[in-house]
Amino acid sequence: MKNAYERFVRPFLFAFDPETAHRLTLGVLRAASHVDLAHGGCSIFQPTVKPKRLFGLDFPNPIGLAAGLDKNGVALPAWAALGFGFIEIGTVTSKPQLGNPPPRIFRFREQRALINRLGFNNHGADAVAQRLGKLRSSGRWPRVPVGINIGKSMNTPLAEATEDYLYSFRVLREFADYIVLNVSSPNTPGLRELQGSAALSELLAAIAEKNVVTRKPIVVKIAPDLAPGELDQIVATCQGNDVAGIIATNTTLDHSSIPAGQDEQGGLSGAPLREKSTAFIRQIAAGSAIPVIASGGIMDADSAREKIAAGAQLLQVYTGLIYRGPGLLREIAEALE
């Protein structure tokens, strides 16, 4: 049965192009973040408390907001009020950038999927840090873990990627409960090359050197388009560099579920990614003790249970939230043991 969001809110939002709908939604949530009464109204969506402790952090429930929906961290109090057990903002880059030209988000309703080629559009590390500093000073900082997802600026050569990540890390680490290194977006040319053992080891070692005092948990977000051997290699590299967790997975370049005449360039998310993401979780969990955060194809209670059964410790939603609304959180929480 469709919930109120699917019957009333989604048709309204889907009447707009995807990026306009995103801006409208984020604008409402940003405004709600400054109003205590709005927080109370959001509480009807909150799932039951199901505490989880992972890499030294306490999560009131295992369902988090995936990076990409709130790239600049403008609505953290509202996300927490809706009931998310943790919030991940970003991807943030060292320099502000506009991303790729629009249109750059595409809905595929029949497949319950999205394709995006946004290209890390964000305000840059300095502006995001300033905003987060003001939020913390205001007393409205959310009482759930906040992760910050960082990536390489589009105009930074791969040879200078480590320094680019280090800049964002230094600027943002004081506001993060954990830091995610995004080396897997398909929309920044060459970025996925950083998943190679040598490049990833260099990046992780450099971050670790600057993480001695703050000791933030470092998480790596991987692509779903790796061969099994490549995945094993990444896991081994993460193990060798004391990575706290792996997010499996980013969006995919496998568009076989989309009719050829409707296809668009970019990363595919949503229901078609479910099986591939679950297979990666299962492989990582079988071959290592590194905690896995599931991301990809979580659209309902069944797909969430599948991720946990495969070995995931936490869950992140993005496309599922767009298609199902905030009621999805309670549905998932009630289905988990």
mmCIF file of C-alpha atoms in Angstrom:
data_model
loop_
_atom_site.group_PDB
_atom_site.id
_atom_site.type_symbol
_atom_site.label_atom_id
_atom_site.label_comp_id
_atom_site.label_asym_id
_atom_site.label_seq_id
_atom_site.Cartn_x
_atom_site.Cartn_y
_atom_site.Cartn_z
ATOM 1 C CA MET A 1 0.000 0.000 0.000
ATOM 2 C CA LYS A 2 1.277 3.434 -0.896
ATOM 3 C CA ASN A 3 2.058 5.757 2.004
ATOM 4 C CA ALA A 4 1.026 9.419 2.156
ATOM 5 C CA TYR A 5 4.315 10.535 0.621
ATOM 6 C CA GLU A 6 3.860 8.260 -2.384
ATOM 7 C CA ARG A 7 0.212 9.298 -2.850
ATOM 8 C CA PHE A 8 0.531 13.055 -2.407
ATOM 9 C CA VAL A 9 4.066 14.414 -2.057
ATOM 10 C CA ARG A 10 5.857 12.352 -4.674
ATOM 11 C CA PRO A 11 3.430 13.213 -7.524
ATOM 12 C CA PHE A 12 3.941 16.894 -6.700
ATOM 13 C CA LEU A 13 7.737 16.601 -6.644
ATOM 14 C CA PHE A 14 7.840 14.388 -9.735
ATOM 15 C CA ALA A 15 5.946 17.056 -11.656
ATOM 16 C CA PHE A 16 9.240 18.987 -11.613
ATOM 17 C CA ASP A 17 12.513 17.973 -13.189
ATOM 18 C CA PRO A 18 14.649 15.966 -10.719
ATOM 19 C CA GLU A 19 17.121 18.711 -9.848
ATOM 20 C CA THR A 20 14.383 21.291 -9.242
ATOM 21 C CA ALA A 21 12.558 18.790 -7.015
ATOM 22 C CA HIS A 22 15.801 18.218 -5.119
ATOM 23 C CA ARG A 23 16.300 21.944 -4.574
ATOM 24 C CA LEU A 24 12.693 22.375 -3.392
ATOM 25 C CA THR A 25 12.972 19.493 -0.926
ATOM 26 C CA LEU A 26 16.313 20.667 0.412
ATOM 27 C CA GLY A 27 14.986 24.205 0.741
ATOM 28 C CA VAL A 28 12.061 23.032 2.873
ATOM 29 C CA LEU A 29 14.330 20.890 5.048
ATOM 30 C CA ARG A 30 16.838 23.718 5.393
ATOM 31 C CA ALA A 31 14.091 26.040 6.616
ATOM 32 C CA ALA A 32 12.724 23.354 8.939
ATOM 33 C CA SER A 33 16.174 22.962 10.480
ATOM 34 C CA HIS A 34 15.740 26.390 12.092
ATOM 35 C CA VAL A 35 12.253 25.786 13.520
ATOM 36 C CA ASP A 36 11.737 23.700 16.656
ATOM 37 C CA LEU A 37 8.047 23.145 15.875
ATOM 38 C CA ALA A 38 8.996 21.626 12.521
ATOM 39 C CA HIS A 39 11.273 19.194 14.333
ATOM 40 C CA GLY A 40 8.282 18.020 16.333
ATOM 41 C CA GLY A 41 6.274 17.500 13.165
ATOM 42 C CA CYS A 42 9.030 15.374 11.689
ATOM 43 C CA SER A 43 8.974 13.071 14.714
ATOM 44 C CA ILE A 44 6.030 11.098 13.288
ATOM 45 C CA PHE A 45 8.494 9.502 10.865
ATOM 46 C CA GLN A 46 11.056 8.517 13.471
ATOM 47 C CA PRO A 47 11.762 4.792 13.672
ATOM 48 C CA THR A 48 12.063 2.923 16.935
ATOM 49 C CA VAL A 49 15.418 3.179 18.665
ATOM 50 C CA LYS A 50 17.666 0.273 17.698
ATOM 51 C CA PRO A 51 21.128 1.247 18.980
ATOM 52 C CA LYS A 52 24.244 0.195 17.133
ATOM 53 C CA ARG A 53 27.870 0.842 18.070
ATOM 54 C CA LEU A 54 30.454 0.793 15.307
ATOM 55 C CA PHE A 55 34.027 2.093 15.055
ATOM 56 C CA GLY A 56 33.636 3.857 18.385
ATOM 57 C CA LEU A 57 30.419 5.689 17.501
ATOM 58 C CA ASP A 58 26.907 5.232 18.863
ATOM 59 C CA PHE A 59 24.090 5.128 16.305
ATOM 60 C CA PRO A 60 20.485 5.346 17.572
ATOM 61 C CA ASN A 61 19.473 3.165 14.623
ATOM 62 C CA PRO A 62 21.401 1.669 11.692
ATOM 63 C CA ILE A 63 19.700 3.668 8.915
ATOM 64 C CA GLY A 64 21.655 6.605 7.541
ATOM 65 C CA LEU A 65 21.354 9.263 4.878
ATOM 66 C CA ALA A 66 23.747 8.559 2.015
ATOM 67 C CA ALA A 67 26.040 11.255 0.661
ATOM 68 C CA GLY A 68 24.688 13.225 -2.282
ATOM 69 C CA LEU A 69 21.319 14.392 -0.977
ATOM 70 C CA ASP A 70 22.782 17.123 1.233
ATOM 71 C CA LYS A 71 26.140 17.848 -0.336
ATOM 72 C CA ASN A 72 26.722 21.101 1.550
ATOM 73 C CA GLY A 73 25.321 20.145 4.957
ATOM 74 C CA VAL A 74 22.478 22.665 4.932
ATOM 75 C CA ALA A 75 19.766 20.605 6.676
ATOM 76 C CA LEU A 76 21.422 18.420 9.312
ATOM 77 C CA PRO A 77 18.878 19.100 12.112
ATOM 78 C CA ALA A 78 15.979 18.196 9.819
ATOM 79 C CA TRP A 79 17.537 14.901 8.721
ATOM 80 C CA ALA A 80 18.059 13.968 12.365
ATOM 81 C CA ALA A 81 14.473 14.987 13.205
ATOM 82 C CA LEU A 82 13.181 12.685 10.459
ATOM 83 C CA GLY A 83 14.814 9.807 12.311
ATOM 84 C CA PHE A 84 18.055 9.051 10.514
ATOM 85 C CA GLY A 85 20.511 7.200 12.746
ATOM 86 C CA PHE A 86 23.393 8.990 11.066
ATOM 87 C CA ILE A 87 23.884 11.597 8.356
ATOM 88 C CA GLU A 88 26.538 11.720 5.671
ATOM 89 C CA ILE A 89 27.043 15.000 3.835
ATOM 90 C CA GLY A 90 29.062 15.624 0.684
ATOM 91 C CA THR A 91 30.722 14.815 -1.521
ATOM 92 C CA VAL A 92 32.755 17.930 -0.618
ATOM 93 C CA THR A 93 35.829 18.931 -2.607
ATOM 94 C CA SER A 94 38.706 21.220 -1.661
ATOM 95 C CA LYS A 95 37.557 23.824 -4.183
ATOM 96 C CA PRO A 96 33.993 24.966 -4.882
ATOM 97 C CA GLN A 97 32.706 23.660 -8.196
ATOM 98 C CA LEU A 98 29.538 23.815 -10.265
ATOM 99 C CA GLY A 99 29.709 20.216 -11.464
ATOM 100 C CA ASN A 100 28.573 19.060 -14.882
ATOM 101 C CA PRO A 101 26.071 21.056 -16.959
ATOM 102 C CA PRO A 102 22.342 20.244 -16.561
ATOM 103 C CA PRO A 103 20.289 18.253 -17.155
ATOM 104 C CA ARG A 104 22.234 15.859 -14.970
ATOM 105 C CA ILE A 105 19.688 13.837 -12.962
ATOM 106 C CA PHE A 106 17.218 11.471 -14.649
ATOM 107 C CA ARG A 107 14.347 9.430 -13.197
ATOM 108 C CA PHE A 108 13.380 5.962 -14.379
ATOM 109 C CA ARG A 109 10.113 5.312 -12.583
ATOM 110 C CA GLU A 110 9.448 1.823 -13.949
ATOM 111 C CA GLN A 111 12.885 0.673 -12.778
ATOM 112 C CA ARG A 112 12.703 2.716 -9.533
ATOM 113 C CA ALA A 113 16.080 4.154 -10.431
ATOM 114 C CA LEU A 114 17.999 7.351 -11.013
ATOM 115 C CA ILE A 115 20.963 8.228 -13.188
ATOM 116 C CA ASN A 116 23.046 11.204 -12.163
ATOM 117 C CA ARG A 117 26.097 12.881 -13.604
ATOM 118 C CA LEU A 118 26.264 15.758 -11.139
ATOM 119 C CA GLY A 119 30.053 15.824 -10.888
ATOM 120 C CA PHE A 120 30.572 16.765 -7.218
ATOM 121 C CA ASN A 121 28.754 20.112 -7.382
ATOM 122 C CA ASN A 122 29.353 21.684 -3.958
ATOM 123 C CA HIS A 123 30.378 24.890 -2.193
ATOM 124 C CA GLY A 124 33.895 23.695 -1.338
ATOM 125 C CA ALA A 125 35.534 22.630 1.921
ATOM 126 C CA ASP A 126 36.021 26.122 3.361
ATOM 127 C CA ALA A 127 32.400 27.201 2.862
ATOM 128 C CA VAL A 128 31.027 23.924 4.215
ATOM 129 C CA ALA A 129 33.300 24.154 7.267
ATOM 130 C CA GLN A 130 32.111 27.704 7.930
ATOM 131 C CA ARG A 131 28.466 26.592 7.716
ATOM 132 C CA LEU A 132 29.049 23.637 10.039
ATOM 133 C CA GLY A 133 30.861 25.892 12.506
ATOM 134 C CA LYS A 134 27.841 28.221 12.659
ATOM 135 C CA LEU A 135 25.495 25.273 13.119
ATOM 136 C CA ARG A 136 27.549 23.937 16.010
ATOM 137 C CA SER A 137 27.630 27.380 17.652
ATOM 138 C CA SER A 138 23.846 27.678 17.308
ATOM 139 C CA GLY A 139 23.224 24.656 19.527
ATOM 140 C CA ARG A 140 21.285 22.862 16.779
ATOM 141 C CA TRP A 141 23.947 20.275 15.983
ATOM 142 C CA PRO A 142 22.262 16.864 15.518
ATOM 143 C CA ARG A 143 22.611 14.206 18.206
ATOM 144 C CA VAL A 144 23.489 11.513 15.695
ATOM 145 C CA PRO A 145 26.851 10.773 14.053
ATOM 146 C CA VAL A 146 27.710 13.008 11.122
ATOM 147 C CA GLY A 147 29.985 11.714 8.373
ATOM 148 C CA ILE A 148 31.670 13.940 5.812
ATOM 149 C CA ASN A 149 32.329 12.472 2.380
ATOM 150 C CA ILE A 150 35.268 14.085 0.542
ATOM 151 C CA GLY A 151 36.423 13.725 -3.041
ATOM 152 C CA LYS A 152 38.894 15.073 -5.574
ATOM 153 C CA SER A 153 38.218 18.414 -7.225
ATOM 154 C CA MET A 154 37.503 17.944 -10.914
ATOM 155 C CA ASN A 155 40.350 20.202 -12.094
ATOM 156 C CA THR A 156 42.963 18.664 -9.800
ATOM 157 C CA PRO A 157 45.294 16.279 -11.701
ATOM 158 C CA LEU A 158 45.349 12.703 -10.400
ATOM 159 C CA ALA A 159 49.017 13.155 -9.497
ATOM 160 C CA GLU A 160 47.947 15.835 -6.996
ATOM 161 C CA ALA A 161 44.880 13.993 -5.677
ATOM 162 C CA THR A 162 46.374 13.141 -2.290
ATOM 163 C CA GLU A 163 47.058 16.797 -1.456
ATOM 164 C CA ASP A 164 43.565 17.690 -2.647
ATOM 165 C CA TYR A 165 41.969 15.178 -0.264
ATOM 166 C CA LEU A 166 44.299 16.257 2.548
ATOM 167 C CA TYR A 167 43.154 19.859 2.254
ATOM 168 C CA SER A 168 39.495 18.898 2.655
ATOM 169 C CA PHE A 169 40.377 16.522 5.480
ATOM 170 C CA ARG A 170 42.251 19.197 7.441
ATOM 171 C CA VAL A 171 39.476 21.760 6.998
ATOM 172 C CA LEU A 172 36.530 19.470 7.781
ATOM 173 C CA ARG A 173 37.764 16.842 10.249
ATOM 174 C CA GLU A 174 36.776 18.771 13.389
ATOM 175 C CA PHE A 175 33.118 18.594 12.339
ATOM 176 C CA ALA A 176 33.082 14.925 11.309
ATOM 177 C CA ASP A 177 32.408 11.866 13.417
ATOM 178 C CA TYR A 178 33.838 9.885 10.508
ATOM 179 C CA ILE A 179 35.389 10.771 7.152
ATOM 180 C CA VAL A 180 34.600 9.016 3.867
ATOM 181 C CA LEU A 181 37.099 8.967 1.021
ATOM 182 C CA ASN A 182 35.074 8.861 -2.184
ATOM 183 C CA VAL A 183 37.321 7.252 -4.784
ATOM 184 C CA SER A 184 34.510 5.710 -6.789
ATOM 185 C CA SER A 185 32.191 8.279 -8.336
ATOM 186 C CA PRO A 186 31.884 7.661 -12.091
ATOM 187 C CA ASN A 187 31.280 11.357 -12.775
ATOM 188 C CA THR A 188 34.763 12.774 -12.085
ATOM 189 C CA PRO A 189 37.124 11.678 -14.872
ATOM 190 C CA GLY A 190 39.851 9.322 -13.667
ATOM 191 C CA LEU A 191 38.640 9.234 -10.059
ATOM 192 C CA ARG A 192 38.170 5.473 -9.976
ATOM 193 C CA GLU A 193 41.858 5.020 -10.744
ATOM 194 C CA LEU A 194 42.413 5.938 -7.083
ATOM 195 C CA GLN A 195 40.968 2.533 -6.174
ATOM 196 C CA GLY A 196 44.186 0.918 -7.437
ATOM 197 C CA SER A 197 46.404 -0.482 -4.676
ATOM 198 C CA ALA A 198 49.303 1.946 -5.069
ATOM 199 C CA ALA A 199 47.165 5.087 -5.346
ATOM 200 C CA LEU A 200 44.794 4.040 -2.554
ATOM 201 C CA SER A 201 47.677 3.087 -0.245
ATOM 202 C CA GLU A 202 49.320 6.465 -0.838
ATOM 203 C CA LEU A 203 46.093 8.297 -0.072
ATOM 204 C CA LEU A 204 45.300 6.265 3.051
ATOM 205 C CA ALA A 205 48.846 6.596 4.407
ATOM 206 C CA ALA A 206 48.786 10.369 3.926
ATOM 207 C CA ILE A 207 45.400 10.689 5.647
ATOM 208 C CA ALA A 208 46.573 8.448 8.501
ATOM 209 C CA GLU A 209 49.610 10.667 9.048
ATOM 210 C CA LYS A 210 47.355 13.704 9.535
ATOM 211 C CA ASN A 211 44.842 11.715 11.599
ATOM 212 C CA VAL A 212 47.132 10.890 14.519
ATOM 213 C CA VAL A 213 45.652 13.483 16.877
ATOM 214 C CA THR A 214 41.980 13.557 15.844
ATOM 215 C CA ARG A 215 41.807 9.808 15.062
ATOM 216 C CA LYS A 216 38.634 10.041 13.026
ATOM 217 C CA PRO A 217 37.350 6.734 11.619
ATOM 218 C CA ILE A 218 38.280 6.619 7.929
ATOM 219 C CA VAL A 219 35.829 4.930 5.563
ATOM 220 C CA VAL A 220 36.343 4.160 1.864
ATOM 221 C CA LYS A 221 33.463 4.227 -0.635
ATOM 222 C CA ILE A 222 33.941 1.778 -3.503
ATOM 223 C CA ALA A 223 32.478 1.290 -6.966
ATOM 224 C CA PRO A 224 30.168 -1.626 -7.808
ATOM 225 C CA ASP A 225 31.829 -2.195 -11.170
ATOM 226 C CA LEU A 226 34.990 -3.895 -9.885
ATOM 227 C CA ALA A 227 35.982 -7.432 -10.834
ATOM 228 C CA PRO A 228 36.081 -9.884 -7.880
ATOM 229 C CA GLY A 229 39.890 -9.819 -7.851
ATOM 230 C CA GLU A 230 39.926 -6.024 -7.829
ATOM 231 C CA LEU A 231 37.524 -5.976 -4.907
ATOM 232 C CA ASP A 232 39.716 -8.396 -2.950
ATOM 233 C CA GLN A 233 42.697 -6.154 -3.650
ATOM 234 C CA ILE A 234 40.898 -3.056 -2.358
ATOM 235 C CA VAL A 235 39.798 -4.882 0.782
ATOM 236 C CA ALA A 236 43.366 -6.030 1.411
ATOM 237 C CA THR A 237 44.629 -2.461 0.954
ATOM 238 C CA CYS A 238 42.003 -1.179 3.385
ATOM 239 C CA GLN A 239 42.932 -3.850 5.923
ATOM 240 C CA GLY A 240 46.601 -2.966 5.609
ATOM 241 C CA ASN A 241 45.857 0.693 6.286
ATOM 242 C CA ASP A 242 43.492 0.263 9.261
ATOM 243 C CA VAL A 243 40.412 1.541 7.430
ATOM 244 C CA ALA A 244 37.409 1.655 9.779
ATOM 245 C CA GLY A 245 34.792 0.679 7.205
ATOM 246 C CA ILE A 246 33.850 0.262 3.557
ATOM 247 C CA ILE A 247 30.726 1.679 1.905
ATOM 248 C CA ALA A 248 29.419 -0.759 -0.682
ATOM 249 C CA THR A 249 28.626 0.749 -3.067
ATOM 250 C CA ASN A 250 28.593 3.890 -5.152
ATOM 251 C CA THR A 251 26.498 4.191 -8.334
ATOM 252 C CA THR A 252 27.078 1.824 -11.253
ATOM 253 C CA LEU A 253 27.949 2.244 -14.909
ATOM 254 C CA ASP A 254 25.994 -0.932 -15.697
ATOM 255 C CA HIS A 255 22.859 0.411 -17.337
ATOM 256 C CA SER A 256 21.587 -2.924 -18.673
ATOM 257 C CA SER A 257 18.295 -2.432 -16.806
ATOM 258 C CA ILE A 258 17.561 0.810 -18.683
ATOM 259 C CA PRO A 259 16.044 0.657 -22.203
ATOM 260 C CA ALA A 260 18.669 1.771 -24.705
ATOM 261 C CA GLY A 261 16.528 4.575 -26.087
ATOM 262 C CA GLN A 262 16.130 6.093 -22.625
ATOM 263 C CA ASP A 263 19.668 5.675 -21.321
ATOM 264 C CA GLU A 264 21.778 8.574 -20.112
ATOM 265 C CA GLN A 265 25.425 8.949 -19.187
ATOM 266 C CA GLY A 266 26.187 8.805 -15.466
ATOM 267 C CA GLY A 267 25.932 6.597 -12.415
ATOM 268 C CA LEU A 268 22.834 4.455 -11.892
ATOM 269 C CA SER A 269 21.283 4.077 -8.433
ATOM 270 C CA GLY A 270 18.150 2.494 -7.045
ATOM 271 C CA ALA A 271 16.546 -0.927 -7.366
ATOM 272 C CA PRO A 272 18.728 -2.192 -10.258
ATOM 273 C CA LEU A 273 21.819 -1.802 -8.052
ATOM 274 C CA ARG A 274 20.420 -4.029 -5.277
ATOM 275 C CA GLU A 275 21.843 -7.375 -6.375
ATOM 276 C CA LYS A 276 25.303 -6.092 -7.251
ATOM 277 C CA SER A 277 25.655 -4.147 -4.002
ATOM 278 C CA THR A 278 24.577 -7.155 -1.941
ATOM 279 C CA ALA A 279 27.073 -9.413 -3.712
ATOM 280 C CA PHE A 280 29.879 -6.979 -2.849
ATOM 281 C CA ILE A 281 28.809 -6.837 0.782
ATOM 282 C CA ARG A 282 28.790 -10.628 0.955
ATOM 283 C CA GLN A 283 32.271 -10.874 -0.578
ATOM 284 C CA ILE A 284 33.759 -8.233 1.728
ATOM 285 C CA ALA A 285 32.190 -9.757 4.844
ATOM 286 C CA ALA A 286 33.349 -13.252 3.898
ATOM 287 C CA GLY A 287 36.952 -12.206 3.368
ATOM 288 C CA SER A 288 37.587 -9.622 6.087
ATOM 289 C CA ALA A 289 36.477 -8.204 9.417
ATOM 290 C CA ILE A 290 36.096 -4.654 8.067
ATOM 291 C CA PRO A 291 32.616 -3.290 8.848
ATOM 292 C CA VAL A 292 30.470 -2.700 5.779
ATOM 293 C CA ILE A 293 27.972 0.114 5.293
ATOM 294 C CA ALA A 294 25.413 -0.934 2.693
ATOM 295 C CA SER A 295 24.409 1.571 0.034
ATOM 296 C CA GLY A 296 22.645 0.691 -3.189
ATOM 297 C CA GLY A 297 19.171 -0.624 -3.941
ATOM 298 C CA ILE A 298 17.673 -0.270 -0.454
ATOM 299 C CA MET A 299 14.080 0.425 -1.445
ATOM 300 C CA ASP A 300 12.056 -1.457 1.170
ATOM 301 C CA ALA A 301 12.240 -3.739 4.202
ATOM 302 C CA ASP A 302 13.186 -6.815 2.173
ATOM 303 C CA SER A 303 16.169 -5.191 0.487
ATOM 304 C CA ALA A 304 17.331 -3.807 3.844
ATOM 305 C CA ARG A 305 17.115 -7.222 5.518
ATOM 306 C CA GLU A 306 19.042 -8.670 2.581
ATOM 307 C CA LYS A 307 21.944 -6.263 3.168
ATOM 308 C CA ILE A 308 22.099 -7.089 6.879
ATOM 309 C CA ALA A 309 21.966 -10.824 6.140
ATOM 310 C CA ALA A 310 24.845 -10.387 3.672
ATOM 311 C CA GLY A 311 26.997 -8.862 6.419
ATOM 312 C CA ALA A 312 26.291 -5.109 6.468
ATOM 313 C CA GLN A 313 26.469 -3.342 9.825
ATOM 314 C CA LEU A 314 24.789 -0.101 8.765
ATOM 315 C CA LEU A 315 22.504 0.980 5.922
ATOM 316 C CA GLN A 316 22.328 4.131 3.810
ATOM 317 C CA VAL A 317 19.416 5.275 1.661
ATOM 318 C CA TYR A 318 19.235 7.774 -1.167
ATOM 319 C CA THR A 319 17.134 6.740 -4.172
ATOM 320 C CA GLY A 320 14.830 4.726 -1.908
ATOM 321 C CA LEU A 321 14.079 7.900 0.049
ATOM 322 C CA ILE A 322 13.185 9.754 -3.154
ATOM 323 C CA TYR A 323 10.776 7.034 -4.278
ATOM 324 C CA ARG A 324 9.383 5.971 -0.884
ATOM 325 C CA GLY A 325 9.745 9.020 1.363
ATOM 326 C CA PRO A 326 10.700 9.253 5.058
ATOM 327 C CA GLY A 327 8.258 6.486 6.018
ATOM 328 C CA LEU A 328 10.842 4.108 4.575
ATOM 329 C CA LEU A 329 12.955 4.557 7.701
ATOM 330 C CA ARG A 330 10.282 3.229 10.034
ATOM 331 C CA GLU A 331 9.444 0.402 7.624
ATOM 332 C CA ILE A 332 13.063 -0.738 7.612
ATOM 333 C CA ALA A 333 13.591 -0.334 11.351
ATOM 334 C CA GLU A 334 10.500 -2.398 12.177
ATOM 335 C CA ALA A 335 11.699 -5.168 9.875
ATOM 336 C CA LEU A 336 15.151 -5.429 11.458
ATOM 337 C CA GLU A 337 15.641 -7.664 14.468
#
